[in-house]
Structure formats: C-alpha cells, structure tokens
Amino acid sequence: MAKSIYQEAATPPPRRPLLVGDGEALAARPQLEPRAPRLLRVHPKRWTVLAGRVVPQAAHVHLRHSVHLIRQRQDGRYLAREAIADWTERGWTVIPEDVDGPDTSYVREAIPGTWLLRWEQEHPGSDHVSSDLEGYADWLRGLMDSGKIPRPPVYVLESMSAKMSQAIGDLRDAVRAQPSRQPELDRAEADLAAVEAELQTLRPTPTKRSAPPKKSNIIADGGE
Amino acid sequence: MANEILYAGVADLRTAEALSAEYLLLLAARESLPAHPALLYAGDAQGRGSVVLKVPHVGLAGYDILSAVADGSAVTNTALSDGSTTITIGRHSKSYEASDLVRLSDQGLLSPQAFAADAVQATASTVVSLVANVTDGFSATVGTSGSDLSVANFLAAIQTLEVANVPGPYMAILHPQQMGDLRAALAAVTGGAVQWLPATAEQINLLGNGYRGRWASVDLFSTTFVPTANAGADRAGGMFGRGAVVWADSTIPGENDSSQLIIGGKVLFERDRTAKSGLTAYVTHAYLGVSEGIDAAGVSIITDA
C-alpha cells in the first residue's frame, strides 16, 4: 500500500527551549564603571539654564582620597572639613548630602563601588545612565527658593544675557546657511528668555534717585 | 559504516577549551599623565616631614606695578599678595592574589611580569583620573548643557584664560565625547580651513597616550575619566594653564627586600606569599595627591555627554 502523505495528527512534543544552560538565571547588572561618591557645590559665578530654569552650574566634590585635601578613613568614610573650608574661602557653597532633611541623601550607591546622583538612573545590562534633568533643575530651584543656596547675582545674569544674545545672533546667521540648526536657535532663544525673566525678578525696582556721592577731591585746583 | 571517530566520542583526547596564544585586553582608560607644562608638579614628599605639601602663591615678578609718587613724597608700602595650595599625598593600592593552582596552570598571562607592567599602567591611569576629577571645579565655565562642544565654546575658553593673564601653553582635558564633538564642529564650521594638528607618535611618547593633538595652540588630551555634570546629562572637561592643577607624589624608600620592586622610584610593586594557603599576592602601592591651584588659571568646559 502506498504510504499516505496524509498522516494522522500526532500529539506535538513538548516545546523545548532553543537555548540550553542557565544564562537566563543570571540577573543582568548595570555595566557601570566605578564612580566615587560626590557632593555638589555651587559658586556665585557659575550659572546655567537647565530644562528652561536658571540654576547653578553645580560642580562635583569628588570624594576621593588625596584629591583636594580629602582623606578617606579606614571605615570608608571621608574627611572633607579642610577641603570644604578651602572651597568656602574660594566662594563655593557645598550642598550638604542631607540638605533635604535628616537621613536623606542626594547620592546613592547604585551598584557596589558606583555612586550616582538621585536623578541619575542606571539600566540593567547597559553602561547607559539616564538623567532626570527636569527633576534635578526643580530640586536646585527649590533650594534657591528655600534660601539654602544663593540666588544668581544680577551681574552674572547680565553677562550671561549678553553672551547668549551674541550667540543667538551668530546662530541666526548660521541657520540661514544650515536650516537644520533651527532647533539649536530655538533652544538658545528659550534659554535667553529664561535668563531675562530671572533678571526681571532680581533687578531692584527703581526708587527715588539717591544723592550723588560726595566729591573726592582727587583733582587739585592749583599747581604743584 | 561504524566506528567513525567523532569529536564527541574522544572526550578523553580533547580538552573542553584550549587557550589561544592571543588574548584581548578588556577596554579601559589607559592614558598616562601628560608631561605638559600646564600641569604643575609640586614635588616629591619623601623625607619632607609631612605628607601635605604646600605650594606658595606669591605676587611678585611684576604682580603689582609701580605707583606714581609726587616729587619729595614718601612712597607707601605695597601689600604683598600671597596664598597657597596644599596637596595631601595619599596611598593608592591594589592587589591581585593568585593560588598556586592558578599559577602552575598559567601559560604566561598571569605572570609576575604581567602584574608588574599592570602596576605601572594602573598608577599612570590613577594619576590621570585624579587630575580629571579637579577640572570640573573652576569657577569659570563655558558650554551649554545638552549642547555639543562647539568651536565657539572652545575659543571662549581660550579667551577666558587670556583675559585672566594665564600664561600658555594651555592644555585641555576632554571626555572623548567632547573631543569628537569638537572635531565634528571643526570640520563643519571651519570646513577644514583651520588646521588640526593630530598627535604624532613622538608627541605621544613625550606627552602620554591620552594626547590627541593640538588646535588653536591648545594641547588636547582625552580620557573617559572626565566626570559627568548636571545629573549625568553633561561632561565636565577643562582647559587650563600652568598653576590651575597641581599634583605631587612620593618616592617610596626601598628595603632591600627581594620580594619588592620599586618601579621608577614611585611605584612599589611587591610579592606577598601566604605559604599556608598556597597564595601569592602581587601588590601595588603609589602615593599621590592632586589639588586645584589658582582657580582663575582654569576653565571648566561643560557640554553634552
């Protein structure tokens, strides 16, 4: 009898996974390089616009043994009193780790040996770190509003405004030749608007004209 | 047919894996400290009575100009301006410890010579990482958060240093992302009209393997040790002249111990045998310190990461 090409449907064998081994049992870890814990410090001359808000261009205090007078104790904690005193003398304000309240911190150990700021997010299996720039800018604005860090000096904002205006002029010229740079121009204009708005709130309102200072008498009337 | 000799049937005659004669180094920042005049080496702390070195700043050599004084009048004394930078030398170490079984089965990859070579490179990279950690702390900054490093940013940094009377030559330490952005900007904005002088082999020998070339009279170095800024959105490199970044180290006194090797006077490489456990450790120590010197002699360059 000829063999039928039509066979009765058999019970399908149980599905076997394509891959063998226990690789899937291993949890993917973020592939981050070690990063020392950091504190943030702000300086009256360093300001920027982040996510549309004027905020300090905070620098990092890298808590590393023998960097800028910082020493690490045997228990792993850091001695930074001399470093903070030195920075304070140079005009910096170091933002305490627990500025948001006792037992809080804006730094965290994401994986052993790698410290990130609260607004930085690691990803499993990747070396990428996302940043919540809006959250970070909001936090800095909150510290300014609560008086924990100083507001920008007017002279700094005026200088920023002048430089940004000039850069915008250059960008307008560039956009004529390279229309793809339009978003860059839009962003620069928005940043300038933020600086101007901040200036409006900080500039003293004109009051009654004060009396001119007294004559200094530095010019002699007669001869030698 | 039968009795074919298949791979799966000769397990006793084969090993699961054979080591290749080649090996791959894992990727890492392996730059060495640039021997550049902009970096001030404050000296060796050995035998100085302290691990804290102070570099005086003094306002001489024309810092104050002469005052005009009327004939017959006494000149008033000029206040001498001074200041200082202090550097704390600290210990930086690491240890690799291998068992006898590992060592006896090794084909040379984990030899004492390999660990000694690692000690030298690791120390050089440590210095670079320490230096890169202070370049984001200058009070002057250029760049826009989230925007690529531009030619205008770079020129603004030079201008800032020139306005502050910082003598050249200048050195810039940038993250490779910033370096790439600058190269792209140079190609796009200047159309190649301004010459980038790429690093030659001789310059790399002299200035370290992080050297990337020279542009606008600024020597460019790049390393991934350049830290992040603005909650990770940006990188904070820097440009500076002499005096902005100060570093120091210490020679380690030898003990005429055959298990110790002092490499270049600065790197203590030693073998530590734990006989009872059959373990041999190769330990590296270096004593280093870095500080920010004159703040106005540097500019932080903060641009998109």
PDB file of N, CA, C and O in Angstrom, chain A residues 15 64 117 201:
ATOM      1  N   ARG A  15       7.386  21.610  23.960  1.00  0.00           N
ATOM      2  CA  ARG A  15       8.314  22.592  23.397  1.00  0.00           C
ATOM      3  C   ARG A  15       9.610  22.625  24.213  1.00  0.00           C
ATOM      4  O   ARG A  15       9.584  22.636  25.440  1.00  0.00           O
ATOM      5  N   ARG A  64      37.341  61.508  46.825  1.00  0.00           N
ATOM      6  CA  ARG A  64      38.420  60.553  46.542  1.00  0.00           C
ATOM      7  C   ARG A  64      39.608  60.906  47.407  1.00  0.00           C
ATOM      8  O   ARG A  64      40.010  62.073  47.510  1.00  0.00           O
ATOM      9  N   LEU A 117      24.005  60.223  41.372  1.00  0.00           N
ATOM     10  CA  LEU A 117      23.111  61.198  41.986  1.00  0.00           C
ATOM     11  C   LEU A 117      21.675  60.669  41.920  1.00  0.00           C
ATOM     12  O   LEU A 117      21.366  59.778  41.126  1.00  0.00           O
ATOM     13  N   THR A 201      13.046  89.496  37.801  1.00  0.00           N
ATOM     14  CA  THR A 201      12.658  89.298  39.200  1.00  0.00           C
ATOM     15  C   THR A 201      13.734  89.780  40.163  1.00  0.00           C
ATOM     16  O   THR A 201      13.441  90.064  41.318  1.00  0.00           O
TER      17      THR A 201
END
